[in-house]
DNA sequence: CCGAATCCCCAGAGATACTG
DNA sequence: CAGTATCTCTGGGGATTCGG
């Protein structure tokens, strides 16, 4: 009984990906990796993110227990976000991914170029 | 000049995620981690994947230089897939992710449950 | 046996405008 | 400042059918 089927539900890969594979999630976690930070600051850090997506992403991360949210009721209100210990434990993984990308992404670029040059780009994109 | 903005394009996180964040990519890589394997076998391994998605995923991985494809023209044809060295270099990262999930995913589950119980599930899902 | 091609649907992502 | 509320539209992904 070696490696049997690996349906979505059964495989732990899916669980992590379910968490970090959204377009913005990884960037948001990244922006928090140096400590507590305010909403507006995150938005300034991540160029191109809309309020909607930022809020949605933060809510998801909060729900997953990776990010904590602290509201200071004042006028104007101050809302700060930070990684929880659980969220922090993800950082090494993220870093490894990032390092892999830094080391190998140029190869991927080359491969794509080669692939697209030989055949007449049959990939859907 | 500390951590400035981290727009999509500039950040290496995005590059990796661009590769592995599709629904099936990680599973396909996982199914190849023990060596060469045939198309049909992959499909049998990954429960629920359609031919379209499998083919599409394999093409993308091939284009990215992570997977090699070897056709033996016969009747019926034999098509075998394997990880390239580049693809192989991703395995440790994937494994780390998988281990994180194995270790911490239950906590995520708890966090979600708690979150959904306290507020009346305001998250979009 | 290994795919390519087609049709269809809906969740996810952007843009915009409004509120406490 | 930190969100919520809508509206729209694209493209990822499933089901099905055809070809070598």
XYZ file of C-alpha atoms (C1' of nucleotides) in Angstrom:
290
model
C 0.000 0.000 0.000
C 2.315 2.721 -1.201
C 1.105 6.150 -2.267
C -2.569 5.805 -3.018
C -4.847 8.463 -4.354
C -4.404 11.963 -3.069
C -7.756 13.578 -3.363
C -7.992 17.254 -2.546
C -9.534 16.790 0.837
C -7.059 14.218 2.003
C -3.878 16.058 1.129
C -2.337 18.583 3.468
C -0.893 20.526 0.576
C -4.353 21.694 -0.262
C -4.905 22.960 3.237
C -1.982 25.343 3.130
C -2.675 26.427 -0.384
C -6.239 27.060 0.586
C -4.819 29.613 2.987
C -2.019 31.323 1.137
C -2.809 30.782 -2.515
C -5.047 33.793 -2.943
C -3.642 36.585 -4.975
C -2.936 38.936 -2.077
C -2.632 36.784 1.019
C 1.074 36.164 0.735
C 1.787 39.837 0.179
C -0.238 40.822 3.213
C 1.553 38.326 5.432
C 4.804 39.597 4.050
C 3.910 43.175 4.900
C 3.259 42.120 8.490
C 6.412 40.144 9.015
C 8.256 43.038 10.655
C 5.642 43.722 13.291
C 2.451 45.611 13.989
C 1.235 47.922 11.311
C -1.843 49.997 10.514
C -4.410 49.397 7.823
C -3.493 52.352 5.685
C 0.159 51.525 5.919
C -0.452 48.032 4.575
C -2.357 49.466 1.692
C 0.465 51.853 0.919
C 2.976 49.035 1.106
C 1.154 46.777 -1.314
C 0.846 48.673 -4.508
C -2.285 47.996 -6.486
C -4.453 46.428 -3.806
C -7.969 47.793 -3.421
C -9.624 48.410 -0.066
C -12.042 45.666 -0.794
C -9.370 43.074 -1.411
C -7.278 44.210 1.514
C -10.176 44.066 3.933
C -11.324 40.735 2.605
C -7.857 39.257 2.828
C -7.324 40.538 6.356
C -10.664 39.112 7.460
C -9.771 35.742 6.098
C -6.399 35.754 7.792
C -8.038 36.815 11.016
C -10.561 34.042 10.742
C -7.784 31.551 10.138
C -6.054 32.756 13.279
C -2.966 33.980 11.453
C -3.476 37.667 12.023
C -4.717 39.635 15.021
C -6.650 42.855 14.821
C -6.580 45.569 17.447
C -8.976 48.489 17.347
C -8.325 51.684 19.261
C -11.605 53.586 19.265
C -10.794 57.210 18.735
C -11.435 59.862 16.155
C -10.078 59.018 13.723
C -10.027 55.308 14.629
C -6.779 53.370 14.728
C -6.760 49.756 13.604
C -3.582 47.773 13.860
C -2.750 44.363 12.523
C -0.081 41.897 13.519
C 0.822 38.281 12.988
C -0.235 35.863 15.679
C 2.249 33.194 16.837
C 0.506 30.855 14.432
C 0.943 33.322 11.611
C 4.520 33.805 12.612
C 5.182 30.092 12.336
C 4.362 30.385 8.668
C 7.102 32.898 8.000
C 9.924 30.350 7.634
C 7.914 28.522 4.984
C 7.196 31.730 3.159
C 10.807 32.682 3.343
C 11.835 29.364 1.853
C 9.431 29.879 -0.987
C 10.752 33.355 -1.511
C 14.318 32.131 -1.581
C 13.445 29.455 -4.067
C 11.930 32.073 -6.284
C 14.945 34.317 -5.971
C 17.247 31.435 -6.845
C 15.306 29.740 -9.597
C 12.815 32.106 -11.082
C 15.161 33.167 -13.847
C 15.322 29.531 -14.933
C 11.576 29.446 -15.128
C 11.710 32.528 -17.302
C 14.217 30.880 -19.615
C 12.136 27.728 -19.792
C 9.063 29.683 -20.751
C 10.877 31.589 -23.400
C 12.286 28.417 -24.866
C 8.908 26.737 -24.761
C 7.145 29.630 -26.419
C 9.794 29.980 -29.083
C 9.864 26.352 -30.186
C 6.173 25.658 -30.531
C 4.004 28.640 -31.501
C 2.867 29.374 -27.945
C 0.160 26.745 -27.608
C -0.226 27.424 -23.887
C -3.432 29.116 -22.898
C -1.587 31.690 -20.747
C 15.415 52.861 3.091
C 13.729 50.082 4.992
C 10.958 47.952 3.563
C 9.306 50.025 0.908
C 6.312 49.047 -1.116
C 6.018 45.483 -2.294
C 4.040 45.635 -5.463
C 3.113 42.369 -7.080
C 5.689 42.525 -9.790
C 8.559 43.322 -7.467
C 7.993 40.607 -4.921
C 9.362 37.128 -5.392
C 6.557 35.612 -3.367
C 4.225 36.326 -6.204
C 6.426 34.532 -8.672
C 6.273 31.245 -6.839
C 2.629 31.546 -6.067
C 1.993 32.307 -9.691
C 3.378 28.840 -10.337
C 1.959 26.683 -7.603
C -1.150 28.482 -6.513
C -3.484 26.970 -9.066
C -5.930 24.512 -7.720
C -4.197 21.413 -9.035
C -0.564 22.269 -9.570
C 0.623 21.315 -6.119
C -1.179 17.990 -6.263
C 0.328 17.173 -9.628
C 3.834 17.966 -8.435
C 3.129 15.867 -5.379
C 2.062 12.931 -7.509
C 5.339 13.130 -9.413
C 7.612 13.338 -6.429
C 8.370 9.633 -6.398
C 9.482 9.408 -10.008
C 8.264 8.933 -13.558
C 4.619 8.176 -14.004
C 2.085 7.905 -16.801
C -0.743 10.277 -17.590
C -3.535 7.912 -16.650
C -1.818 7.018 -13.424
C -1.667 10.661 -12.389
C -5.319 11.023 -13.086
C -6.102 7.984 -11.005
C -3.943 9.299 -8.180
C -5.610 12.676 -8.007
C -9.228 12.057 -7.326
C -11.583 14.511 -8.914
C -9.326 16.065 -11.534
C -10.684 16.325 -15.064
C -8.627 15.578 -18.174
C -8.827 19.181 -19.145
C -7.387 20.410 -15.898
C -4.762 17.700 -15.775
C -3.583 18.406 -19.297
C -3.643 22.132 -18.742
C -1.729 21.853 -15.491
C 0.872 19.552 -17.004
C 1.364 21.924 -19.940
C 1.921 24.823 -17.637
C 4.405 22.908 -15.552
C 6.162 21.798 -18.691
C 6.316 25.356 -19.931
C 7.745 26.470 -16.622
C 10.436 23.833 -16.929
C 9.344 21.961 -13.837
C 8.104 18.838 -15.538
C 9.397 16.845 -18.476
C 7.242 14.951 -20.903
C 8.340 11.845 -22.776
C 6.256 10.366 -25.547
C 6.749 6.830 -26.738
C 4.902 6.574 -30.032
C 3.197 3.228 -30.079
C -0.318 1.934 -30.245
C -1.601 2.810 -27.770
C 0.765 5.723 -27.096
C 2.675 5.962 -23.869
C 3.225 9.365 -22.310
C 5.311 9.656 -19.212
C 5.895 12.625 -16.961
C 8.646 13.350 -14.478
C 10.022 16.226 -12.490
C 12.996 18.026 -13.961
C 15.893 18.962 -11.652
C 14.305 22.362 -11.390
C 11.002 20.837 -10.417
C 12.785 18.607 -7.967
C 14.323 21.611 -6.266
C 10.837 22.720 -5.362
C 10.066 19.565 -3.435
C 11.747 20.649 -0.180
C 9.653 23.812 -0.169
C 6.518 21.859 -0.814
C 7.425 19.441 1.902
C 7.931 22.257 4.359
C 4.539 23.642 3.500
C 3.026 20.227 3.903
C 4.642 19.755 7.281
C 3.399 23.129 8.424
C -0.094 22.126 7.437
C 0.208 18.808 9.236
C 1.431 20.533 12.386
C -0.807 23.572 12.460
C -3.867 23.011 10.390
C -5.910 21.841 13.335
C -5.237 25.209 14.972
C -6.559 26.936 11.907
C -9.655 24.816 12.157
C -10.121 25.808 15.795
C -9.590 29.470 14.974
C -12.221 29.357 12.258
C -14.691 27.656 14.492
C -14.126 30.231 17.223
C -14.395 33.081 14.768
C -17.592 31.793 13.225
C -19.149 31.110 16.596
C -18.504 34.505 18.176
C -19.603 36.816 15.410
C -22.401 35.512 13.197
C -20.099 34.387 10.378
C -19.540 37.710 8.658
C -16.833 36.274 6.426
C -17.779 35.909 2.827
C -16.441 32.310 2.647
C -4.582 5.565 -24.186
C -3.708 10.435 -24.354
C -5.193 14.176 -25.319
C -7.755 18.701 -28.107
C -11.858 21.399 -28.619
C -16.166 23.351 -27.225
C -19.790 25.175 -24.262
C -21.214 27.027 -19.951
C -21.272 28.785 -15.267
C -20.138 31.238 -11.239
C -16.721 32.868 -7.736
C -13.172 36.247 -7.447
C -11.305 40.528 -8.395
C -11.562 45.535 -9.836
C -13.845 50.216 -9.840
C -16.641 53.357 -7.661
C -19.292 55.578 -4.205
C -20.899 56.029 0.541
C -20.559 55.889 6.102
C -19.165 56.037 11.320
C -9.022 56.536 8.851
C -11.000 52.315 8.145
C -14.029 50.215 6.371
C -19.061 48.648 3.828
C -22.058 48.324 -0.291
C -23.007 47.440 -5.252
C -22.173 46.539 -9.894
C -19.700 44.540 -13.373
C -16.805 41.514 -15.864
C -13.295 38.260 -16.604
C -11.324 33.719 -16.687
C -10.759 29.403 -13.986
C -12.710 25.319 -13.930
C -16.319 21.455 -14.799
C -18.869 18.421 -18.205
C -18.992 16.646 -22.505
C -17.648 15.378 -27.075
C -14.350 14.364 -30.735
C -9.556 12.848 -32.765
C -4.931 10.232 -33.473
